[in-house]
Coordinates of C-alpha atoms in Angstrom, one line a residue:
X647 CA -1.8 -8.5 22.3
X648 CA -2.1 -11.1 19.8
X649 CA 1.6 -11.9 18.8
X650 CA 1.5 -14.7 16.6
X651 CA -2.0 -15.9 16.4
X652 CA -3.8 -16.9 13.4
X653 CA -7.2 -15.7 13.1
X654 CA -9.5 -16.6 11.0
X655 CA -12.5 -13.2 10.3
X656 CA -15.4 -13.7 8.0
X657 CA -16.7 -10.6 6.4
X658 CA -13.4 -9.2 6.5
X659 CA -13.6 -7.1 3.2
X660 CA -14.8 -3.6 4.3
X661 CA -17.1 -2.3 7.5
X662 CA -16.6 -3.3 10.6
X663 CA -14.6 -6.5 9.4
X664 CA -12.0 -4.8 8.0
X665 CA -11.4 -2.3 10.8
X666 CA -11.0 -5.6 13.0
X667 CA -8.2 -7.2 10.2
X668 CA -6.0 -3.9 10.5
X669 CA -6.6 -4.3 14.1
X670 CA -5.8 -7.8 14.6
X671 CA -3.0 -6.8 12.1
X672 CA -1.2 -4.1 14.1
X673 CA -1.9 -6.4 17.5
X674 CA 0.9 -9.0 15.6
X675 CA -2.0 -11.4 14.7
X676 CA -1.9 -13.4 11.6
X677 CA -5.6 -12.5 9.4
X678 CA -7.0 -14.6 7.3
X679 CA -10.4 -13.0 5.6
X680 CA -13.0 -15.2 4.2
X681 CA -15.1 -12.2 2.5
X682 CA -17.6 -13.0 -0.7
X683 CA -15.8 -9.9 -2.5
X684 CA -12.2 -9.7 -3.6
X685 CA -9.5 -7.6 -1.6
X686 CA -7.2 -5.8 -3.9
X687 CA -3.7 -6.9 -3.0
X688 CA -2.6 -3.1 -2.3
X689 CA -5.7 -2.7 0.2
X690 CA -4.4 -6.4 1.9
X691 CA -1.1 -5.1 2.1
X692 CA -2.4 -2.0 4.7
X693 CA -2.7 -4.6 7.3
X694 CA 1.0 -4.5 9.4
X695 CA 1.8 -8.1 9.5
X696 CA 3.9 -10.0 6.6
X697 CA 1.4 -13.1 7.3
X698 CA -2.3 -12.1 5.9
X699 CA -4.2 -13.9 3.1
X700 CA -7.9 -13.4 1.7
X701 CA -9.7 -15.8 0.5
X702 CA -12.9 -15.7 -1.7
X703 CA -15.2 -18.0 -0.1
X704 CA -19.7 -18.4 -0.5
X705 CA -19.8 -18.5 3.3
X706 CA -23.5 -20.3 3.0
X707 CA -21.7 -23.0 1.0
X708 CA -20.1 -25.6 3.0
X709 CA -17.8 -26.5 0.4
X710 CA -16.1 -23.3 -0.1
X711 CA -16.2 -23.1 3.9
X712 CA -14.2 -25.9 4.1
X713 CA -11.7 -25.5 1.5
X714 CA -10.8 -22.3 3.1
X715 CA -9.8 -23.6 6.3
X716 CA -7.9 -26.6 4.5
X717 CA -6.1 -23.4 3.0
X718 CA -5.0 -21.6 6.2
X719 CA -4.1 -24.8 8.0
X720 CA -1.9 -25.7 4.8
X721 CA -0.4 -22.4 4.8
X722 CA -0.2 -21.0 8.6
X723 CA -0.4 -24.9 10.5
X724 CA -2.9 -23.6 12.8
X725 CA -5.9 -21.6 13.9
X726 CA -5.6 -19.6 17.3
X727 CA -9.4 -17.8 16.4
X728 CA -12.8 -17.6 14.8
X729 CA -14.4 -14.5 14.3
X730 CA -17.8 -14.7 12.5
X731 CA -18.4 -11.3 11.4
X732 CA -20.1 -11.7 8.1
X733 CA -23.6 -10.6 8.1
X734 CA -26.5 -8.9 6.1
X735 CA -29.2 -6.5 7.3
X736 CA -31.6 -6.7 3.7
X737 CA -34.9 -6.5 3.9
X738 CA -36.1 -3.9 6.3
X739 CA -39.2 -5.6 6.2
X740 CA -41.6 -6.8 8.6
X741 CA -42.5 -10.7 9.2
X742 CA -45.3 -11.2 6.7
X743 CA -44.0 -9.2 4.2
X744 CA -40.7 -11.4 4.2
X745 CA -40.2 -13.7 1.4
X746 CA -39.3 -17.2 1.8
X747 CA -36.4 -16.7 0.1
X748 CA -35.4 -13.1 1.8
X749 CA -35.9 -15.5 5.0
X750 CA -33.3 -18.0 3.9
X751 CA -30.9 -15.6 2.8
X752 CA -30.9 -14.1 6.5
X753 CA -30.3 -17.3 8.1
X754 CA -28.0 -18.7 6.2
X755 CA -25.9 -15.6 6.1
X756 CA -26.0 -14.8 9.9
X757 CA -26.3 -18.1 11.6
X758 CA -25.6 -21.1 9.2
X759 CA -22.2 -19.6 8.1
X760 CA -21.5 -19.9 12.0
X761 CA -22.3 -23.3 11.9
X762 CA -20.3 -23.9 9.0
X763 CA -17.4 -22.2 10.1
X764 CA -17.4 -23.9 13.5
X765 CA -17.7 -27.5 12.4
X766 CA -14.3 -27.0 10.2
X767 CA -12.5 -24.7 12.6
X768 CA -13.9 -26.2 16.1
X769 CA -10.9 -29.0 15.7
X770 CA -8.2 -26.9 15.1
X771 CA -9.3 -24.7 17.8
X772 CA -9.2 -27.5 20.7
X773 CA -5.9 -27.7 19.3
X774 CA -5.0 -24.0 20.2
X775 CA -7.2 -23.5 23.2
X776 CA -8.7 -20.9 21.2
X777 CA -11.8 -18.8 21.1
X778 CA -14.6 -17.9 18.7
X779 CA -16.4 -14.2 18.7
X780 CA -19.4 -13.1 16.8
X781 CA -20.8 -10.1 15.8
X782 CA -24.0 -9.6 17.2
X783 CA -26.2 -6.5 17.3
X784 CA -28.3 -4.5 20.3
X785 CA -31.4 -5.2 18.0
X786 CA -31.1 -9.0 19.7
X787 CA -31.7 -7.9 22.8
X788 CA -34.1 -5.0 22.6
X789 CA -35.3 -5.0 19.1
X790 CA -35.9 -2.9 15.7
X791 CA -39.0 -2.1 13.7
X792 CA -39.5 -3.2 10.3
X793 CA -36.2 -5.8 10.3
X794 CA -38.0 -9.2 12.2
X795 CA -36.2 -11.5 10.6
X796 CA -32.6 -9.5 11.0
X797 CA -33.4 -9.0 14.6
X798 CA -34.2 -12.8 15.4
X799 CA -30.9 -13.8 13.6
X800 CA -28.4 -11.6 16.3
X801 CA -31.3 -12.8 19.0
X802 CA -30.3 -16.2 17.9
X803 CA -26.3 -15.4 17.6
X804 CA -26.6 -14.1 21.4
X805 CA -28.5 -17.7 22.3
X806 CA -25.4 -19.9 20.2
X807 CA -22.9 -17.8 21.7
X808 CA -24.1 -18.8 25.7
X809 CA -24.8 -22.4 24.5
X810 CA -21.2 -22.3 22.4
X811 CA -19.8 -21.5 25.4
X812 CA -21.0 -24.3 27.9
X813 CA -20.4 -26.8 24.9
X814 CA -16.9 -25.8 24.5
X815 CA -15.7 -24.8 27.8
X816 CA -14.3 -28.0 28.7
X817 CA -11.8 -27.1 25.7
X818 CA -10.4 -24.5 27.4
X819 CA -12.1 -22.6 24.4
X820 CA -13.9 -19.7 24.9
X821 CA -16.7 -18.3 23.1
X822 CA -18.0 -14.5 23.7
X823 CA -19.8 -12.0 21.1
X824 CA -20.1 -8.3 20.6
X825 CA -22.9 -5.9 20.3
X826 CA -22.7 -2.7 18.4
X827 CA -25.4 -0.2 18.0
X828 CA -25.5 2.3 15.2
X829 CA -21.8 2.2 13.3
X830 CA -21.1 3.9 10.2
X831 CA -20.1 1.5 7.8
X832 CA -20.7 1.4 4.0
X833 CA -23.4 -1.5 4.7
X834 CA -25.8 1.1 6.9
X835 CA -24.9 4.2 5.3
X836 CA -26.6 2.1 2.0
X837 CA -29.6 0.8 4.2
X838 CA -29.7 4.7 5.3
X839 CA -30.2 5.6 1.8
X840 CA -32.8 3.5 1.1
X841 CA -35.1 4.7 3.2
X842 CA -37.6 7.3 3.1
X843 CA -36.5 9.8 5.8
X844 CA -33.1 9.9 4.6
X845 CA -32.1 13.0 6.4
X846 CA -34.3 11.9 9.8
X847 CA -32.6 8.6 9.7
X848 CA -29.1 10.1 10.0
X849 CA -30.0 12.7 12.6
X850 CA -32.1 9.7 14.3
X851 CA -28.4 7.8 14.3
X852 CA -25.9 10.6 15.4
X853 CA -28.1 10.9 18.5
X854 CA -29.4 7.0 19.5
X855 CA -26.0 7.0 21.6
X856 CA -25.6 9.2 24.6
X857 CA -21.6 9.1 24.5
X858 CA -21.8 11.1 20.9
X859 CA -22.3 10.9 17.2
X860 CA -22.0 7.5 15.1
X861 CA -18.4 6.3 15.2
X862 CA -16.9 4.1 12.7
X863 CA -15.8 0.7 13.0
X864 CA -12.9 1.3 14.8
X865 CA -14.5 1.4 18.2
X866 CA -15.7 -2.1 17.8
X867 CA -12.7 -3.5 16.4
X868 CA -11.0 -2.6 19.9
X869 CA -13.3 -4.5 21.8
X870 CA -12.6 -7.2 19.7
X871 CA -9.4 -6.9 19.9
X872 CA -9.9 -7.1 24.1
X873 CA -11.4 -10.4 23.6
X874 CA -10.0 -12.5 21.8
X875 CA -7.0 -11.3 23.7
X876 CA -5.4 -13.2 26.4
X877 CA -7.2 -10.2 28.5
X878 CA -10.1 -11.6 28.2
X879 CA -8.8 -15.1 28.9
X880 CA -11.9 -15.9 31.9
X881 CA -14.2 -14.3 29.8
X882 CA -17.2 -16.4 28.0
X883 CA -20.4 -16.7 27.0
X884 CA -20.8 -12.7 27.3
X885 CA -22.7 -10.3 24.6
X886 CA -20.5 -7.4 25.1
X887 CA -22.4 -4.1 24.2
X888 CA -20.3 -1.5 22.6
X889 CA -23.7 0.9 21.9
X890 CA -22.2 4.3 23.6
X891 CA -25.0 3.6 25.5
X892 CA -28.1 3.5 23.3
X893 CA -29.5 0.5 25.4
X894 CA -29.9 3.1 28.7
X895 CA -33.1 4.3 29.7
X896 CA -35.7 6.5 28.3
X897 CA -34.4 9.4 26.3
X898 CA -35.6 12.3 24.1
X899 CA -33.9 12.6 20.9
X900 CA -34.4 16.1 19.4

């Protein structure tokens, strides 16, 4: 489904980035993470494809950001895809207990890495007639206690996404975002620890969606997959849930 593309994926390193790259990967796409960490070169060599590079990169320094995509034009010529996946969840704090800095940190992670990314890929992209996805969450649209600033950053992503959409549409580029509920990836089963109801947390996250337990990363990565696919070639500006259905109605979770 996506035979020869190049796709670039932020926060590609581990969690739900990383089930995306061996997704992409096995799909015929070319990946190209830009991920904070490292990726040991026997872990990058699980994804299918010969073509596949990782690149350090400070995605909240502009610099870096732009370097990296100097790098995958001079190596790969091109870039077919976006994906803005990188993201951070820290604090679990409410509004006026958030720090300035805490409150900087979120942005810049989960909305002016967007930016940055966009202004240095969105050339390339016109180029391609390609398409951008974010990773969003359901806490945009119905909200979480004791994470305000977390949950106005993916309120915000789902906002750029719909106004991304409209700018670029007249590129034949299209611009659609995903929503995941609970996922077990490394990042939450840390923020899981940290809390005070361990044990209730869990239970609380096998049962917040109706078609079964937590899944892993996997489930998203195919609906990525979908849309950045030629599939989905009249879909944008659309916040996809993929929440099992934690969104619906009024439930009680025993």
């Amino acid at each position: 489904m996506l035979h020869h593309k190049i796709i670039v994926l932020t926060g590609g390193a581990d969690g739900i980035g990383w089930e995306c790259a061996k997704a992409y990967s096995k799909a015929g796409a070319t990946v190209c993470i830009l991920d904070k960490n490292p990726i040991a070169e026997n872990k990058l060599n699980e994804l299918e494809t010969a073509q596949k590079t990782a690149i350090v990169c400070n995605l909240v320094n502009e610099n870096e950001v732009a370097d990296a995509f100097k790098t995958i034009i001079e190596k790969f010529g091109a870039i077919d895809a976006i994906h803005n996946n990188a993201g951070i969840a820290h604090p679990s704090k409410t509004l006026d207990q958030t720090t300035d800095a805490e409150w900087d940190l979120l942005m810049n992670v989960n909305l002016k890495s967007i930016l940055y990314t966009t202004r240095h890929g969105i050339g390339h992209l016109k180029k391609t007639k390609g398409c951008i996805l974010n990773t969003s969450s359901m806490v945009g649209t119905i909200g979480q206690n004791n994470h305000a600033v977390y949950v106005a950053t993916k309120g915000a992503i789902n906002a750029l996404t719909k106004a991304m959409a409209l700018d670029y549409a007249p590129y034949r580029i299209r611009v659609n975002a995903v929503s995941p509920a609970a996922i077990n990836t490394p990042t939450l089963q840390s923020w899981s620890k940290e809390q005070p109801n361990k044990e209730e947390i869990q239970h609380y996250l096998d049962k917040l969606q109706p078609l079964g337990s937590m899944p892993a990363g996997d489930v998203i990565a195919d609906a990525c997959l979908f849309l950045l696919s030629d599939a989905a070639r009249f879909i944008t500006g659309t916040i996809l849930p993929v929440s099992g259905g934690a969104e619906l109605g009024y439930r009680t979770i025993i």
